[in-house]
Short mmCIF file of N, CA and C and ligand atoms in Angstrom, two decimals:
data_model
loop_
_atom_site.label_atom_id
_atom_site.label_comp_id
_atom_site.label_asym_id
_atom_site.label_seq_id
_atom_site.Cartn_x
_atom_site.Cartn_y
_atom_site.Cartn_z
N MET A 4 25.76 3.51 -17.90
CA MET A 4 26.12 2.99 -16.63
C MET A 4 25.55 1.59 -16.61
N ARG A 5 26.64 0.75 -15.37
CA ARG A 5 26.28 -0.56 -15.59
C ARG A 5 24.99 -0.96 -14.89
N THR A 6 24.54 -1.79 -14.95
CA THR A 6 22.92 -2.52 -14.47
C THR A 6 23.48 -1.91 -12.72
N ILE A 7 24.29 -2.52 -12.11
CA ILE A 7 24.16 -2.23 -10.54
C ILE A 7 24.35 -0.98 -10.29
N GLU A 8 25.21 -0.20 -10.94
CA GLU A 8 25.07 1.39 -11.01
C GLU A 8 23.46 2.11 -11.01
N TYR A 9 22.73 1.30 -11.80
CA TYR A 9 21.71 1.54 -11.96
C TYR A 9 20.82 1.16 -10.44
N GLN A 10 20.91 -0.10 -9.90
CA GLN A 10 20.42 -0.50 -8.99
C GLN A 10 20.56 0.36 -7.69
N ALA A 11 22.17 0.79 -7.66
CA ALA A 11 22.34 1.61 -6.57
C ALA A 11 21.93 3.01 -6.70
N GLU A 12 21.36 3.62 -7.64
CA GLU A 12 20.84 5.17 -7.78
C GLU A 12 19.08 4.63 -7.13
N ILE A 13 19.01 3.34 -7.60
CA ILE A 13 17.58 3.36 -7.31
C ILE A 13 17.07 3.25 -5.78
N ILE A 14 18.11 2.50 -5.43
CA ILE A 14 18.37 2.57 -3.53
C ILE A 14 18.73 4.06 -3.29
N LYS A 15 19.26 4.47 -3.88
CA LYS A 15 19.41 6.18 -3.25
C LYS A 15 18.32 6.60 -3.64
N GLU A 16 17.45 6.86 -4.46
CA GLU A 16 16.04 7.50 -4.51
C GLU A 16 15.63 6.94 -3.59
N LEU A 17 15.21 5.43 -2.93
CA LEU A 17 14.49 4.96 -2.11
C LEU A 17 14.76 5.49 -0.80
N ASN A 18 15.83 5.76 -0.33
CA ASN A 18 16.78 5.97 0.75
C ASN A 18 15.94 7.65 0.85
N GLN A 19 16.05 8.42 -0.13
CA GLN A 19 15.15 9.63 0.24
C GLN A 19 13.82 9.76 0.25
N THR A 20 13.13 8.75 0.40
CA THR A 20 11.68 9.09 0.58
C THR A 20 11.31 8.82 1.90
N VAL A 21 12.32 8.26 2.56
CA VAL A 21 11.99 7.75 3.99
C VAL A 21 11.68 8.66 4.55
N ASN A 22 12.24 9.98 4.80
CA ASN A 22 12.42 11.37 5.81
C ASN A 22 10.81 12.07 5.43
N LEU A 23 10.50 11.15 3.93
CA LEU A 23 9.41 12.48 3.66
C LEU A 23 8.01 11.68 3.83
N ILE A 24 7.89 10.88 4.84
CA ILE A 24 6.65 10.13 4.98
C ILE A 24 6.23 10.52 6.77
N ALA A 25 5.11 10.66 6.80
CA ALA A 25 4.57 11.46 8.08
C ALA A 25 4.11 9.97 8.69
N ASP A 26 5.13 9.98 9.85
CA ASP A 26 5.01 8.74 10.88
C ASP A 26 3.23 8.83 11.37
N GLU A 27 2.83 9.75 11.61
CA GLU A 27 1.35 10.21 11.98
C GLU A 27 0.51 9.42 11.31
N GLU A 28 0.52 9.93 10.33
CA GLU A 28 -0.06 9.23 9.09
C GLU A 28 -0.04 7.09 9.24
N ALA A 29 1.10 7.16 9.25
CA ALA A 29 1.45 5.57 9.17
C ALA A 29 0.98 4.87 10.33
N ASP A 30 0.66 5.73 11.10
CA ASP A 30 0.29 5.28 12.59
C ASP A 30 -1.62 5.11 12.40
N LYS A 31 -1.77 6.00 12.00
CA LYS A 31 -3.27 6.13 11.63
C LYS A 31 -3.92 4.93 10.74
N LEU A 32 -2.82 4.06 9.93
CA LEU A 32 -3.10 3.46 9.37
C LEU A 32 -3.55 2.27 9.71
N VAL A 33 -2.12 1.96 10.90
CA VAL A 33 -1.61 1.11 11.66
C VAL A 33 -2.94 0.89 12.67
N ASP A 34 -3.41 1.53 13.20
CA ASP A 34 -4.34 1.63 13.86
C ASP A 34 -5.88 0.82 13.35
N ARG A 35 -6.19 1.56 12.41
CA ARG A 35 -7.42 1.13 11.38
C ARG A 35 -7.40 -0.21 10.84
N ILE A 36 -6.06 -0.40 10.63
CA ILE A 36 -6.32 -1.95 9.91
C ILE A 36 -6.18 -2.77 11.67
N LEU A 37 -5.84 -2.78 12.35
CA LEU A 37 -6.05 -3.31 13.53
C LEU A 37 -7.40 -3.71 14.04
N ARG A 38 -8.38 -2.19 13.99
CA ARG A 38 -9.41 -1.87 14.82
C ARG A 38 -10.11 -2.78 13.67
N SER A 39 -10.16 -2.92 12.27
CA SER A 39 -10.95 -3.52 11.00
C SER A 39 -11.68 -5.16 11.44
N LYS A 40 -12.47 -5.49 11.05
CA LYS A 40 -12.82 -6.76 10.71
C LYS A 40 -12.39 -7.63 9.77
N LYS A 41 -12.22 -7.14 8.64
CA LYS A 41 -11.93 -7.61 7.42
C LYS A 41 -11.03 -6.26 6.26
N VAL A 42 -10.03 -6.56 6.15
CA VAL A 42 -9.24 -5.44 5.24
C VAL A 42 -9.23 -5.57 4.08
N PHE A 43 -9.53 -5.21 3.02
CA PHE A 43 -9.52 -5.41 1.42
C PHE A 43 -8.75 -4.34 0.79
N VAL A 44 -7.86 -5.30 -0.36
CA VAL A 44 -6.79 -3.81 -0.83
C VAL A 44 -7.03 -3.96 -2.29
N ALA A 45 -6.89 -2.71 -2.86
CA ALA A 45 -6.82 -2.56 -4.61
C ALA A 45 -6.10 -1.93 -5.12
N GLY A 46 -5.73 -2.23 -6.09
CA GLY A 46 -4.59 -1.10 -6.97
C GLY A 46 -4.65 -1.35 -8.27
N ALA A 47 -4.47 -0.67 -9.48
CA ALA A 47 -4.27 -1.32 -10.68
C ALA A 47 -2.77 -1.51 -11.13
N GLY A 48 -2.34 -2.21 -12.05
CA GLY A 48 -1.24 -2.69 -12.33
C GLY A 48 -0.33 -3.12 -11.55
N ARG A 49 0.89 -2.34 -11.50
CA ARG A 49 2.04 -2.32 -10.82
C ARG A 49 1.60 -1.97 -9.23
N SER A 50 1.20 -0.77 -9.24
CA SER A 50 0.41 -0.60 -7.55
C SER A 50 -0.22 -1.78 -7.03
N GLY A 51 -1.10 -2.12 -7.85
CA GLY A 51 -1.81 -3.34 -7.33
C GLY A 51 -1.19 -4.39 -6.89
N LEU A 52 0.01 -4.80 -7.64
CA LEU A 52 1.09 -5.89 -7.06
C LEU A 52 1.20 -5.68 -5.87
N MET A 53 1.98 -4.46 -5.51
CA MET A 53 2.34 -4.26 -4.23
C MET A 53 1.80 -4.28 -3.15
N VAL A 54 0.13 -3.97 -3.16
CA VAL A 54 -0.73 -4.16 -2.14
C VAL A 54 -1.17 -5.53 -1.93
N ARG A 55 -1.13 -6.19 -3.21
CA ARG A 55 -1.70 -7.87 -3.36
C ARG A 55 -0.47 -8.40 -2.26
N ALA A 56 0.73 -7.84 -2.09
CA ALA A 56 2.02 -8.08 -1.38
C ALA A 56 1.73 -7.90 0.22
N PHE A 57 1.07 -6.84 -0.06
CA PHE A 57 0.72 -6.33 1.26
C PHE A 57 -0.46 -7.49 1.77
N ALA A 58 -1.53 -7.51 1.38
CA ALA A 58 -2.60 -8.63 1.89
C ALA A 58 -2.09 -9.58 2.55
N MET A 59 -0.99 -10.49 1.36
CA MET A 59 -0.35 -11.64 1.71
C MET A 59 -0.07 -11.70 3.25
N ARG A 60 0.83 -10.31 3.53
CA ARG A 60 1.75 -10.63 4.77
C ARG A 60 0.49 -10.15 5.88
N MET A 61 -0.35 -9.75 5.62
CA MET A 61 -1.27 -9.35 6.44
C MET A 61 -2.09 -10.61 6.71
N MET A 62 -2.57 -11.69 5.84
CA MET A 62 -3.22 -12.56 6.34
C MET A 62 -2.41 -13.60 6.96
N GLN A 63 -0.96 -13.87 6.68
CA GLN A 63 -0.05 -14.32 7.59
C GLN A 63 0.34 -13.84 8.89
N MET A 64 -0.31 -13.01 9.14
CA MET A 64 -0.38 -12.11 10.12
C MET A 64 -1.43 -12.43 11.23
N GLY A 65 -2.46 -13.34 10.46
CA GLY A 65 -3.85 -13.51 11.05
C GLY A 65 -4.87 -12.36 10.90
N ILE A 66 -4.81 -11.46 10.03
CA ILE A 66 -5.35 -10.54 9.99
C ILE A 66 -6.79 -10.89 8.81
N GLU A 67 -8.12 -10.45 8.68
CA GLU A 67 -8.71 -11.35 7.54
C GLU A 67 -8.59 -10.49 6.09
N ALA A 68 -7.51 -10.69 5.43
CA ALA A 68 -7.46 -9.45 4.45
C ALA A 68 -7.78 -10.25 2.95
N TYR A 69 -8.29 -9.58 2.37
CA TYR A 69 -8.63 -9.98 0.82
C TYR A 69 -8.02 -8.64 -0.21
N VAL A 70 -7.86 -9.63 -1.30
CA VAL A 70 -7.58 -8.70 -2.56
C VAL A 70 -9.12 -8.31 -3.53
N VAL A 71 -9.57 -7.42 -3.76
CA VAL A 71 -10.43 -7.03 -4.43
C VAL A 71 -10.77 -7.43 -5.61
N GLY A 72 -11.87 -8.35 -6.14
CA GLY A 72 -12.08 -9.08 -7.23
C GLY A 72 -11.72 -10.34 -7.36
N GLU A 73 -10.83 -10.59 -6.43
CA GLU A 73 -10.50 -12.39 -6.47
C GLU A 73 -11.72 -13.02 -6.08
N THR A 74 -11.83 -14.21 -6.80
CA THR A 74 -12.92 -15.55 -6.84
C THR A 74 -13.48 -15.54 -5.22
N VAL A 75 -12.58 -15.31 -4.67
CA VAL A 75 -13.11 -15.65 -2.93
C VAL A 75 -13.49 -14.34 -1.76
N THR A 76 -13.38 -13.69 -2.88
CA THR A 76 -13.49 -12.35 -1.99
C THR A 76 -14.55 -11.49 -1.30
N PRO A 77 -14.89 -11.94 -0.28
CA PRO A 77 -16.80 -11.56 0.42
C PRO A 77 -16.77 -9.92 0.20
N ASN A 78 -17.89 -9.70 1.00
CA ASN A 78 -18.46 -8.29 0.68
C ASN A 78 -17.78 -7.30 1.88
N LEU A 79 -17.68 -6.12 1.28
CA LEU A 79 -17.32 -5.12 2.48
C LEU A 79 -18.61 -4.82 3.27
N GLY A 80 -18.25 -4.38 4.57
CA GLY A 80 -19.37 -4.19 5.60
C GLY A 80 -18.59 -2.72 6.24
N LYS A 81 -19.69 -2.63 7.34
CA LYS A 81 -19.28 -0.99 7.88
C LYS A 81 -18.02 -0.85 8.93
N ASP A 82 -17.85 -2.07 9.51
CA ASP A 82 -16.66 -2.46 10.26
C ASP A 82 -15.34 -2.53 9.14
N ASP A 83 -15.42 -2.61 8.28
CA ASP A 83 -14.17 -2.80 7.19
C ASP A 83 -13.73 -1.98 6.81
N LEU A 84 -12.49 -2.12 6.07
CA LEU A 84 -11.54 -1.06 5.50
C LEU A 84 -10.55 -1.37 4.36
N LEU A 85 -10.74 -0.54 3.31
CA LEU A 85 -10.60 -0.69 2.23
C LEU A 85 -9.39 -0.06 1.90
N ILE A 86 -8.05 -0.63 1.57
CA ILE A 86 -6.92 0.20 1.52
C ILE A 86 -6.48 0.28 -0.18
N ILE A 87 -6.29 1.39 -0.61
CA ILE A 87 -6.18 1.61 -2.14
C ILE A 87 -4.70 2.00 -2.10
N GLY A 88 -3.80 1.26 -3.08
CA GLY A 88 -2.71 2.34 -3.63
C GLY A 88 -2.73 2.74 -4.87
N SER A 89 -2.45 3.91 -4.87
CA SER A 89 -2.69 4.67 -6.08
C SER A 89 -1.81 5.58 -6.50
N GLY A 90 -0.74 5.40 -7.12
CA GLY A 90 0.03 7.07 -7.39
C GLY A 90 -0.72 8.25 -7.31
N SER A 91 -1.40 8.45 -8.42
CA SER A 91 -2.42 9.29 -8.99
C SER A 91 -3.63 9.76 -8.41
N GLY A 92 -4.12 8.44 -7.48
CA GLY A 92 -5.44 8.76 -6.83
C GLY A 92 -6.59 9.23 -7.92
N GLU A 93 -6.14 8.65 -9.00
CA GLU A 93 -7.08 8.93 -10.02
C GLU A 93 -7.79 7.67 -10.88
N THR A 94 -7.11 6.37 -10.77
CA THR A 94 -7.04 5.69 -11.79
C THR A 94 -8.52 5.19 -11.88
N LYS A 95 -9.04 5.10 -12.77
CA LYS A 95 -10.65 5.27 -13.08
C LYS A 95 -11.57 4.16 -12.52
N SER A 96 -10.79 3.00 -12.82
CA SER A 96 -11.50 1.79 -11.85
C SER A 96 -11.72 1.85 -10.05
N LEU A 97 -10.49 2.68 -10.03
CA LEU A 97 -10.84 2.60 -8.54
C LEU A 97 -11.66 3.63 -7.77
N VAL A 98 -11.55 4.56 -8.12
CA VAL A 98 -12.44 5.86 -8.17
C VAL A 98 -13.87 5.09 -7.56
N PRO A 99 -14.84 4.73 -8.32
CA PRO A 99 -16.42 4.08 -8.03
C PRO A 99 -16.22 3.12 -7.15
N MET A 100 -14.90 2.30 -7.00
CA MET A 100 -14.77 1.65 -5.70
C MET A 100 -14.40 1.85 -4.53
N ALA A 101 -14.20 3.30 -4.48
CA ALA A 101 -13.91 4.09 -3.14
C ALA A 101 -15.05 4.38 -2.84
N GLU A 102 -15.95 4.72 -3.97
CA GLU A 102 -17.31 5.52 -3.32
C GLU A 102 -18.13 4.43 -2.88
N LYS A 103 -17.84 3.22 -3.69
CA LYS A 103 -18.89 2.31 -2.89
C LYS A 103 -18.72 1.79 -1.67
N ALA A 104 -17.38 1.57 -0.79
CA ALA A 104 -17.07 1.53 -0.01
C ALA A 104 -17.24 1.91 0.92
N LYS A 105 -17.48 3.54 0.65
CA LYS A 105 -18.22 4.70 1.64
C LYS A 105 -19.29 4.49 2.01
N SER A 106 -20.16 4.15 0.69
CA SER A 106 -21.50 4.17 0.85
C SER A 106 -22.10 2.71 1.37
N LEU A 107 -21.17 1.66 1.79
CA LEU A 107 -21.38 0.85 2.54
C LEU A 107 -20.99 0.71 3.61
N SER A 108 -20.49 2.19 4.02
CA SER A 108 -19.94 2.87 5.58
C SER A 108 -18.67 2.04 6.13
N GLY A 109 -18.15 1.42 5.37
CA GLY A 109 -16.39 1.01 5.25
C GLY A 109 -16.14 2.43 5.29
N SER A 110 -14.56 1.94 5.96
CA SER A 110 -13.56 3.03 5.84
C SER A 110 -12.82 2.87 4.40
N VAL A 111 -12.09 4.29 4.34
CA VAL A 111 -11.29 4.10 3.17
C VAL A 111 -9.66 4.59 2.97
N ALA A 112 -9.01 3.90 2.96
CA ALA A 112 -7.57 4.19 3.22
C ALA A 112 -7.04 4.41 1.89
N ILE A 113 -6.17 5.52 1.59
CA ILE A 113 -5.24 5.49 0.29
C ILE A 113 -3.90 5.96 0.61
N VAL A 114 -2.92 5.06 -0.06
CA VAL A 114 -1.72 5.44 0.10
C VAL A 114 -1.19 5.90 -1.24
N THR A 115 -0.66 7.42 -1.65
CA THR A 115 -0.59 7.93 -2.79
C THR A 115 0.32 9.34 -2.77
N ILE A 116 0.60 9.46 -3.74
CA ILE A 116 1.23 10.54 -3.79
C ILE A 116 0.47 11.90 -4.15
N SER A 117 -0.97 11.95 -4.18
CA SER A 117 -1.72 13.30 -4.35
C SER A 117 -3.00 12.52 -3.43
N PRO A 118 -2.41 13.39 -2.37
CA PRO A 118 -3.95 13.47 -1.66
C PRO A 118 -5.05 14.19 -1.74
N GLU A 119 -4.57 15.41 -2.91
CA GLU A 119 -5.86 16.26 -2.98
C GLU A 119 -6.47 15.86 -4.14
N SER A 120 -6.09 14.49 -4.45
CA SER A 120 -6.90 13.25 -5.80
C SER A 120 -8.22 13.55 -5.45
N THR A 121 -9.19 12.76 -6.31
CA THR A 121 -10.35 12.25 -6.30
C THR A 121 -10.25 11.10 -4.97
N ILE A 122 -9.42 10.61 -4.93
CA ILE A 122 -9.54 9.07 -4.26
C ILE A 122 -9.53 9.59 -2.96
N GLY A 123 -8.45 10.36 -2.50
CA GLY A 123 -7.88 11.18 -1.54
C GLY A 123 -8.87 12.05 -0.87
N LYS A 124 -10.16 12.57 -1.82
CA LYS A 124 -11.16 13.55 -1.17
C LYS A 124 -11.96 12.36 -0.56
N ILE A 125 -12.26 11.30 -0.89
CA ILE A 125 -13.30 10.21 -0.58
C ILE A 125 -12.15 9.79 0.96
N ALA A 126 -11.14 9.26 0.95
CA ALA A 126 -10.12 9.09 1.93
C ALA A 126 -10.54 9.28 3.11
N ASP A 127 -10.70 8.06 3.87
CA ASP A 127 -10.61 8.24 5.57
C ASP A 127 -9.50 8.61 6.16
N ILE A 128 -8.40 8.16 5.41
CA ILE A 128 -7.15 7.79 5.66
C ILE A 128 -6.34 8.32 4.61
N ILE A 129 -5.42 9.14 5.06
CA ILE A 129 -4.22 9.32 3.63
C ILE A 129 -3.15 9.20 3.94
N VAL A 130 -2.38 8.29 3.33
CA VAL A 130 -0.74 8.26 3.73
C VAL A 130 -0.06 8.66 2.56
N LYS A 131 0.40 9.89 2.87
CA LYS A 131 1.35 10.72 1.50
C LYS A 131 2.89 9.74 1.38
N LEU A 132 3.07 9.36 0.23
CA LEU A 132 4.22 9.23 -0.07
C LEU A 132 4.76 10.04 -1.22
N PRO A 133 6.24 10.31 -1.17
CA PRO A 133 6.90 10.90 -2.28
C PRO A 133 6.90 10.15 -3.54
N GLY A 134 7.08 10.19 -4.55
CA GLY A 134 7.59 9.78 -5.72
C GLY A 134 6.81 10.59 -6.77
N SER A 135 6.99 10.32 -8.03
CA SER A 135 6.22 10.81 -9.17
C SER A 135 5.18 9.78 -9.70
N PRO A 136 3.98 10.37 -10.14
CA PRO A 136 3.42 9.76 -10.59
C PRO A 136 3.18 9.09 -12.25
N LYS A 137 2.52 8.29 -12.80
CA LYS A 137 2.98 7.68 -13.69
C LYS A 137 3.09 8.52 -14.92
N ASP A 138 2.23 9.92 -14.97
CA ASP A 138 2.12 10.74 -15.71
C ASP A 138 3.46 11.40 -15.13
N GLN A 139 4.40 11.54 -15.65
CA GLN A 139 5.33 12.47 -15.20
C GLN A 139 5.21 13.81 -15.34
N THR A 140 4.78 14.24 -16.57
CA THR A 140 4.58 15.72 -17.18
C THR A 140 4.96 16.42 -16.09
N ASP A 141 3.83 16.76 -15.26
CA ASP A 141 3.86 17.75 -14.28
C ASP A 141 4.35 17.66 -12.94
N SER A 142 5.01 16.63 -13.24
CA SER A 142 5.77 16.02 -11.42
C SER A 142 6.97 17.02 -11.12
N GLY A 143 7.27 17.46 -10.10
CA GLY A 143 8.12 18.19 -9.61
C GLY A 143 9.19 17.37 -9.09
N TYR A 144 8.95 16.27 -8.98
CA TYR A 144 9.90 15.14 -8.21
C TYR A 144 10.65 14.60 -9.10
N LYS A 145 12.11 14.45 -8.75
CA LYS A 145 13.15 13.88 -9.42
C LYS A 145 13.30 12.18 -9.85
N THR A 146 13.20 11.92 -10.38
CA THR A 146 13.51 10.21 -10.49
C THR A 146 14.25 9.71 -11.85
N ILE A 147 15.02 8.83 -12.06
CA ILE A 147 15.71 8.63 -13.05
C ILE A 147 14.78 7.11 -14.04
N GLN A 148 13.80 6.86 -12.65
CA GLN A 148 12.79 5.92 -13.20
C GLN A 148 11.64 6.01 -14.15
N PRO A 149 11.09 5.30 -14.63
CA PRO A 149 10.05 5.49 -15.46
C PRO A 149 8.65 5.51 -14.95
N MET A 150 7.93 6.37 -15.18
CA MET A 150 6.35 6.16 -14.71
C MET A 150 6.27 6.10 -13.26
N GLY A 151 5.39 5.56 -12.65
CA GLY A 151 5.40 5.50 -11.32
C GLY A 151 6.32 4.25 -10.19
N ALA A 152 7.46 4.01 -11.00
CA ALA A 152 8.02 2.93 -10.69
C ALA A 152 8.71 3.49 -9.20
N LEU A 153 9.30 4.77 -8.71
CA LEU A 153 9.62 5.19 -7.41
C LEU A 153 8.46 5.17 -6.73
N PHE A 154 7.54 5.44 -6.94
CA PHE A 154 6.21 5.40 -5.83
C PHE A 154 5.63 3.54 -5.82
N GLU A 155 6.23 2.86 -6.81
CA GLU A 155 5.48 1.49 -6.30
C GLU A 155 6.58 0.90 -5.51
N GLN A 156 7.71 1.35 -5.75
CA GLN A 156 8.84 0.59 -4.70
C GLN A 156 8.79 1.07 -3.24
N THR A 157 8.43 2.27 -3.59
CA THR A 157 8.14 2.95 -1.99
C THR A 157 6.74 2.44 -1.16
N LEU A 158 6.08 1.93 -2.50
CA LEU A 158 4.62 1.55 -1.64
C LEU A 158 4.86 0.50 -1.19
N LEU A 159 5.85 -0.53 -1.36
CA LEU A 159 6.04 -1.92 -1.33
C LEU A 159 6.84 -1.83 0.31
N VAL A 160 8.05 -0.93 0.02
CA VAL A 160 8.66 -0.60 1.56
C VAL A 160 7.60 -0.33 2.65
N PHE A 161 7.26 0.41 2.16
CA PHE A 161 6.22 1.15 3.63
C PHE A 161 5.12 -0.02 3.91
N CYS A 162 4.21 -0.51 2.88
CA CYS A 162 3.78 -1.58 3.70
C CYS A 162 4.49 -2.62 4.71
N ASP A 163 5.96 -2.69 3.87
CA ASP A 163 6.46 -3.97 4.92
C ASP A 163 7.00 -3.35 5.98
N ALA A 164 6.78 -2.42 6.04
CA ALA A 164 7.63 -1.72 7.47
C ALA A 164 6.16 -1.27 8.29
N VAL A 165 4.66 -1.26 7.66
CA VAL A 165 3.63 -1.09 8.11
C VAL A 165 3.37 -2.72 8.96
N ILE A 166 3.61 -4.05 8.09
CA ILE A 166 3.53 -5.11 9.11
C ILE A 166 4.62 -5.26 9.71
N LEU A 167 5.91 -4.62 9.64
CA LEU A 167 6.90 -5.04 10.95
C LEU A 167 6.05 -4.33 12.20
N LYS A 168 5.71 -2.82 12.14
CA LYS A 168 5.07 -2.36 13.03
C LYS A 168 4.07 -2.97 13.67
N MET A 169 3.37 -3.45 12.69
CA MET A 169 1.80 -4.44 13.55
C MET A 169 2.67 -5.57 14.17
N MET A 170 3.49 -6.29 13.75
CA MET A 170 3.85 -7.85 14.12
C MET A 170 4.50 -6.84 15.48
N ASP A 171 5.43 -6.30 16.06
CA ASP A 171 5.82 -5.57 16.96
C ASP A 171 4.19 -5.26 17.87
N SER A 172 3.43 -4.61 17.51
CA SER A 172 2.42 -4.25 18.32
C SER A 172 1.65 -6.08 18.80
N GLN A 173 1.43 -6.51 18.02
CA GLN A 173 0.67 -7.77 18.20
C GLN A 173 1.88 -9.11 18.82
N LYS A 174 2.93 -8.50 19.04
CA LYS A 174 4.00 -9.90 19.53
C LYS A 174 4.32 -11.10 18.61
N LEU A 175 3.97 -10.59 17.72
CA LEU A 175 4.46 -11.64 16.36
C LEU A 175 5.70 -11.94 15.96
N ASP A 176 6.07 -12.73 15.51
CA ASP A 176 7.58 -12.94 14.73
C ASP A 176 7.19 -13.84 13.56
N SER A 177 8.46 -13.99 12.66
CA SER A 177 8.64 -14.41 11.44
C SER A 177 7.81 -16.32 11.81
N ASN A 178 8.15 -16.72 13.00
CA ASN A 178 8.12 -18.08 12.92
C ASN A 178 6.30 -18.56 13.20
N THR A 179 5.87 -17.49 13.97
CA THR A 179 4.30 -17.70 14.36
C THR A 179 3.74 -17.32 12.95
N MET A 180 3.94 -16.87 11.88
CA MET A 180 3.52 -16.16 10.66
C MET A 180 3.90 -17.01 9.57
N PHE A 181 4.72 -17.48 10.01
CA PHE A 181 5.58 -18.83 8.67
C PHE A 181 4.18 -20.02 8.87
N SER A 182 3.68 -20.07 10.05
CA SER A 182 2.66 -21.34 9.93
C SER A 182 1.37 -21.23 9.17
N ARG A 183 1.05 -20.08 8.52
CA ARG A 183 0.15 -19.47 8.18
C ARG A 183 0.56 -19.28 6.42
N HIS A 184 1.90 -19.60 6.36
CA HIS A 184 2.48 -19.32 4.78
C HIS A 184 1.67 -20.30 4.06
N ALA A 185 1.61 -19.86 2.66
CA ALA A 185 0.59 -21.27 1.60
C ALA A 185 1.72 -22.56 1.72
N ASN A 186 0.90 -23.56 2.12
CA ASN A 186 2.15 -25.08 1.72
C ASN A 186 1.45 -26.14 0.76
N LEU A 187 0.57 -25.28 0.02
CA LEU A 187 0.07 -26.01 -1.53
C LEU A 187 0.87 -25.67 -2.33
N GLU A 188 1.74 -25.03 -2.64
CA GLU A 188 2.93 -24.61 -3.69
C GLU A 188 3.91 -25.13 -4.15
O1 F6P B 205 -0.77 3.95 -9.30
P1 F6P B 205 -1.85 4.38 -9.88
O2 F6P B 205 -1.66 5.84 -10.21
O3 F6P B 205 -3.19 4.10 -9.33
O4 F6P B 205 -1.37 4.00 -11.32
C1 F6P B 205 -1.71 2.58 -11.75
C2 F6P B 205 -1.11 2.32 -12.95
O5 F6P B 205 0.33 3.03 -13.09
C3 F6P B 205 1.26 1.79 -13.27
O6 F6P B 205 1.84 0.95 -11.87
C4 F6P B 205 2.21 2.13 -14.50
O7 F6P B 205 3.36 2.95 -13.76
C5 F6P B 205 0.48 0.74 -14.20
O8 F6P B 205 0.76 -0.51 -14.06
C6 F6P B 205 -0.99 0.94 -13.63
O9 F6P B 205 -1.83 0.58 -14.68
#
């Protein structure tokens, strides 16, 4: 297959995910983000890269958003939200993080393929995305892509959709957000 045919196949796979995401779950996440004082994101590997991109856009909206583990990331408190992006919901470094956020009376949201996972059971808000986890052995979901790639792409597109929804409700546009874009780069 040619490279662009693979690209077309990826877009087809992504297109099929759209109708498999529950709008009510997305709305709960939007509502909780907008009611939170601080919003933290966490994820491992490529899943982590996607939620980092989400944190950047939230910051540009004026939301106090942080990436867990960064040098200047502050403490999580009771009015705060931790959003975890994890296909499996079982990634070892993320489970104690979710437990700690709960023990500090914060809220936990997970965007995942596996609501019944360990982190899914801890979370207050679950958004289930379709896709195949990084270990595809027992996955019923068909994708030509390796490991969690389809989930990771869906996560990025879903997060961008959440941003658009929040921009709409906060009456923000690209120009107002651009004023918060990094200018020391
Ligand atoms: O999304 P999960 O299940 O937490 O897994 C994250 C891991 O999967 C990968 O994204 C690979 O598919 C890795 O980069 C990372 O280590």
